[in-house]
Amino acid sequence: MWRKISYLGLFVILVISFAFGQYVNVLKNGGFESGNPALFKAVGATGATLEWAVDASRSASYSLKISKQATSSSVYWESSNMCTYWAPFIFPGKELVMGGYVKTSGVNTNPVNDDQKFYLDFYFYDKQGNLIGGQPVRVYVPQTSGSVDWTEVKNDVSVVLPDTAFKLIVKLVGGKDATGTVWFLKT
C-alpha cells in the first residue's frame, strides 16, 4: 500500500515539475527571432547588400536577404556547422530532403549558368573533414519570372549519403552575374 502511495506521490511531483518548469530553448536563435543571424555570416562584394531583413518574411519575423547587381564574385550567407545544432551527425543510407523557402523580386530571368543564378548549397563533411560526394548538393531558386512570392524549394534528385556526415554547411548564394533580390528562410 505504501509503495503505491509513494509511486503516486512521485508521479504527481514529476507532473507538477513538468507543468510548471521553465522551457529552455537550447538552440540559440532557433526561430530566427533574436534580431541577429546567430548561425549565419555574410560574405559579400561591392555591388551587393546582404542583410538580416525584416521587410519580407513567411513565418518568422526575419529572413536572410541578398540584393545585388553584377559583382566581381559570388556573394553568400554561410552557416556554421548545422550538425552542432540539429544532431551530432547525419546517418548514411537515408534519403535526405534539403531546401527552404525563397521569395524573389526583380531577379534576372532564364539564367544560363551558375554565375547568373541564385541557389542554396549543402556541404556534407565526414569525420576527417572531407567533402562527401566531392561537391555540394545544389538547390536552385526559381528564376523563370522576375518576382515570385514565398515558395518552397528542395532538392529534386535523391540524395543518400554513403558516409556519416559530422558537419553540414549551408550557403545561400547569389552568383557573380545574378541580379535582383532574394529572401531566404529555413524550412
CSV table of C-alpha atoms in Angstrom, one decimal:
chain,number,residue,atom,x,y,z
A,1,MET,CA,0.0,0.0,0.0
A,2,TRP,CA,2.7,2.5,1.0
A,3,ARG,CA,4.6,1.6,-2.2
A,4,LYS,CA,1.6,2.5,-4.3
A,5,ILE,CA,1.2,5.8,-2.4
A,6,SER,CA,5.0,6.5,-2.8
A,7,TYR,CA,4.8,5.9,-6.6
A,8,LEU,CA,1.7,8.0,-6.9
A,9,GLY,CA,3.4,10.9,-4.9
A,10,LEU,CA,6.5,10.7,-7.1
A,11,PHE,CA,4.3,10.7,-10.2
A,12,VAL,CA,2.4,13.8,-9.0
A,13,ILE,CA,5.7,15.6,-8.2
A,14,LEU,CA,7.1,14.9,-11.7
A,15,VAL,CA,3.9,16.0,-13.4
A,16,ILE,CA,3.9,19.3,-11.4
A,17,SER,CA,7.6,19.8,-12.2
A,18,PHE,CA,7.0,19.4,-15.9
A,19,ALA,CA,3.8,21.5,-15.9
A,20,PHE,CA,5.5,24.5,-14.1
A,21,GLY,CA,9.0,24.0,-15.3
A,22,GLN,CA,10.7,26.8,-17.3
A,23,TYR,CA,11.1,25.9,-21.0
A,24,VAL,CA,14.7,26.4,-22.1
A,25,ASN,CA,15.4,26.7,-25.8
A,26,VAL,CA,18.8,25.1,-26.2
A,27,LEU,CA,19.2,26.1,-29.8
A,28,LYS,CA,20.3,29.8,-29.7
A,29,ASN,CA,18.2,31.8,-32.2
A,30,GLY,CA,16.5,28.6,-33.5
A,31,GLY,CA,13.4,30.6,-34.6
A,32,PHE,CA,15.4,33.4,-36.4
A,33,GLU,CA,13.9,35.9,-33.9
A,34,SER,CA,16.8,37.4,-32.0
A,35,GLY,CA,17.4,40.3,-34.4
A,36,ASN,CA,20.8,38.9,-35.4
A,37,PRO,CA,21.6,35.9,-37.6
A,38,ALA,CA,23.4,33.8,-35.0
A,39,LEU,CA,24.0,30.8,-37.3
A,40,PHE,CA,25.0,32.6,-40.5
A,41,LYS,CA,27.7,35.1,-41.6
A,42,ALA,CA,27.6,37.3,-44.7
A,43,VAL,CA,30.3,37.1,-47.4
A,44,GLY,CA,29.7,40.0,-49.8
A,45,ALA,CA,31.3,42.0,-52.5
A,46,THR,CA,31.0,45.6,-53.9
A,47,GLY,CA,27.6,45.9,-55.5
A,48,ALA,CA,25.8,43.5,-53.2
A,49,THR,CA,23.9,44.0,-49.9
A,50,LEU,CA,23.4,41.1,-47.5
A,51,GLU,CA,21.1,41.8,-44.6
A,52,TRP,CA,19.1,40.3,-41.8
A,53,ALA,CA,15.8,41.6,-43.2
A,54,VAL,CA,12.5,42.5,-41.7
A,55,ASP,CA,10.9,43.7,-44.9
A,56,ALA,CA,9.8,40.2,-46.0
A,57,SER,CA,9.2,37.0,-44.1
A,58,ARG,CA,7.0,34.0,-44.4
A,59,SER,CA,6.6,32.7,-40.8
A,60,ALA,CA,9.4,34.2,-38.8
A,61,SER,CA,9.9,37.9,-38.4
A,62,TYR,CA,13.3,37.9,-40.2
A,63,SER,CA,14.8,36.5,-43.3
A,64,LEU,CA,18.2,36.4,-44.9
A,65,LYS,CA,18.3,38.8,-47.9
A,66,ILE,CA,20.7,39.2,-50.8
A,67,SER,CA,20.2,42.3,-53.1
A,68,LYS,CA,22.7,42.6,-55.8
A,69,GLN,CA,23.8,43.7,-59.2
A,70,ALA,CA,26.6,42.0,-61.2
A,71,THR,CA,29.6,41.7,-58.8
A,72,SER,CA,33.2,40.5,-59.1
A,73,SER,CA,32.5,37.3,-57.3
A,74,SER,CA,29.6,35.3,-55.8
A,75,VAL,CA,28.1,36.5,-52.5
A,76,TYR,CA,26.5,34.4,-49.9
A,77,TRP,CA,25.3,33.7,-46.4
A,78,GLU,CA,27.3,30.9,-44.9
A,79,SER,CA,26.1,28.8,-41.9
A,80,SER,CA,28.1,27.4,-39.0
A,81,ASN,CA,28.1,23.6,-38.7
A,82,MET,CA,24.4,22.8,-38.6
A,83,CYS,CA,25.2,19.4,-37.1
A,84,THR,CA,26.2,21.2,-33.9
A,85,TYR,CA,22.6,22.5,-33.6
A,86,TRP,CA,20.4,19.8,-35.2
A,87,ALA,CA,22.1,16.5,-34.5
A,88,PRO,CA,25.7,15.4,-33.8
A,89,PHE,CA,25.8,13.7,-37.1
A,90,ILE,CA,23.7,12.7,-40.2
A,91,PHE,CA,23.3,8.9,-40.8
A,92,PRO,CA,24.3,7.4,-44.1
A,93,GLY,CA,21.8,5.4,-46.2
A,94,LYS,CA,18.8,7.6,-45.5
A,95,GLU,CA,17.2,9.8,-48.3
A,96,LEU,CA,17.6,13.5,-47.4
A,97,VAL,CA,15.4,16.4,-48.4
A,98,MET,CA,17.0,19.8,-48.3
A,99,GLY,CA,15.7,23.2,-49.1
A,100,GLY,CA,14.0,26.2,-47.7
A,101,TYR,CA,11.6,29.0,-48.7
A,102,VAL,CA,12.6,31.8,-51.0
A,103,LYS,CA,11.0,35.0,-52.3
A,104,THR,CA,12.4,37.0,-55.3
A,105,SER,CA,12.0,40.5,-56.6
A,106,GLY,CA,13.4,41.8,-59.9
A,107,VAL,CA,15.8,38.9,-60.4
A,108,ASN,CA,17.4,38.2,-63.8
A,109,THR,CA,15.3,35.6,-65.6
A,110,ASN,CA,16.3,32.4,-67.5
A,111,PRO,CA,19.9,32.3,-66.4
A,112,VAL,CA,22.2,30.1,-68.5
A,113,ASN,CA,24.9,29.3,-65.9
A,114,ASP,CA,25.5,29.2,-62.2
A,115,ASP,CA,27.2,32.6,-62.3
A,116,GLN,CA,23.7,34.1,-63.2
A,117,LYS,CA,21.8,32.0,-60.6
A,118,PHE,CA,20.7,32.3,-57.0
A,119,TYR,CA,20.9,28.9,-55.2
A,120,LEU,CA,21.3,27.0,-51.9
A,121,ASP,CA,24.4,24.8,-51.4
A,122,PHE,CA,24.5,22.0,-48.8
A,123,TYR,CA,28.1,20.8,-48.0
A,124,PHE,CA,28.3,17.4,-46.1
A,125,TYR,CA,31.7,16.5,-44.5
A,126,ASP,CA,32.9,13.3,-42.9
A,127,LYS,CA,34.7,12.9,-39.7
A,128,GLN,CA,38.1,13.7,-41.3
A,129,GLY,CA,36.7,16.9,-42.9
A,130,ASN,CA,36.4,15.5,-46.4
A,131,LEU,CA,33.5,16.7,-48.6
A,132,ILE,CA,31.2,13.8,-49.1
A,133,GLY,CA,30.4,13.2,-52.8
A,134,GLY,CA,33.1,15.8,-53.8
A,135,GLN,CA,30.6,18.6,-54.3
A,136,PRO,CA,27.7,20.3,-52.5
A,137,VAL,CA,24.0,19.4,-53.1
A,138,ARG,CA,22.6,22.4,-55.0
A,139,VAL,CA,19.0,23.6,-54.9
A,140,TYR,CA,18.2,26.5,-57.3
A,141,VAL,CA,16.0,29.5,-56.7
A,142,PRO,CA,13.2,29.9,-59.3
A,143,GLN,CA,14.2,32.5,-61.9
A,144,THR,CA,11.7,31.9,-64.7
A,145,SER,CA,9.9,35.1,-63.5
A,146,GLY,CA,11.4,38.2,-62.1
A,147,SER,CA,9.4,38.1,-59.0
A,148,VAL,CA,8.0,35.1,-57.1
A,149,ASP,CA,6.2,35.2,-53.7
A,150,TRP,CA,7.3,32.8,-51.0
A,151,THR,CA,7.8,29.3,-52.4
A,152,GLU,CA,9.4,26.1,-51.1
A,153,VAL,CA,12.5,24.9,-52.9
A,154,LYS,CA,14.1,21.5,-52.3
A,155,ASN,CA,16.4,19.0,-53.9
A,156,ASP,CA,14.8,17.3,-56.9
A,157,VAL,CA,17.1,14.4,-57.1
A,158,SER,CA,17.5,11.7,-54.5
A,159,VAL,CA,20.4,12.4,-52.0
A,160,VAL,CA,21.6,9.4,-49.9
A,161,LEU,CA,25.0,9.9,-48.1
A,162,PRO,CA,27.4,7.0,-48.4
A,163,ASP,CA,29.2,8.0,-45.2
A,164,THR,CA,28.2,9.6,-41.9
A,165,ALA,CA,28.3,13.4,-42.0
A,166,PHE,CA,29.7,15.2,-39.0
A,167,LYS,CA,29.5,18.6,-40.5
A,168,LEU,CA,26.9,20.4,-42.6
A,169,ILE,CA,27.5,23.9,-44.0
A,170,VAL,CA,24.7,25.7,-45.8
A,171,LYS,CA,25.3,28.6,-48.2
A,172,LEU,CA,22.6,30.8,-49.7
A,173,VAL,CA,24.3,32.1,-52.8
A,174,GLY,CA,23.9,34.9,-55.4
A,175,GLY,CA,26.2,34.1,-58.4
A,176,LYS,CA,28.5,36.9,-59.5
A,177,ASP,CA,26.3,37.8,-62.5
A,178,ALA,CA,22.9,37.2,-60.8
A,179,THR,CA,20.9,40.4,-60.2
A,180,GLY,CA,17.9,41.3,-58.1
A,181,THR,CA,16.7,40.5,-54.6
A,182,VAL,CA,16.2,37.1,-52.9
A,183,TRP,CA,15.0,36.5,-49.3
A,184,PHE,CA,15.7,33.1,-47.8
A,185,LEU,CA,14.0,31.3,-44.9
A,186,LYS,CA,14.8,27.9,-43.3
A,187,THR,CA,12.2,25.2,-43.5
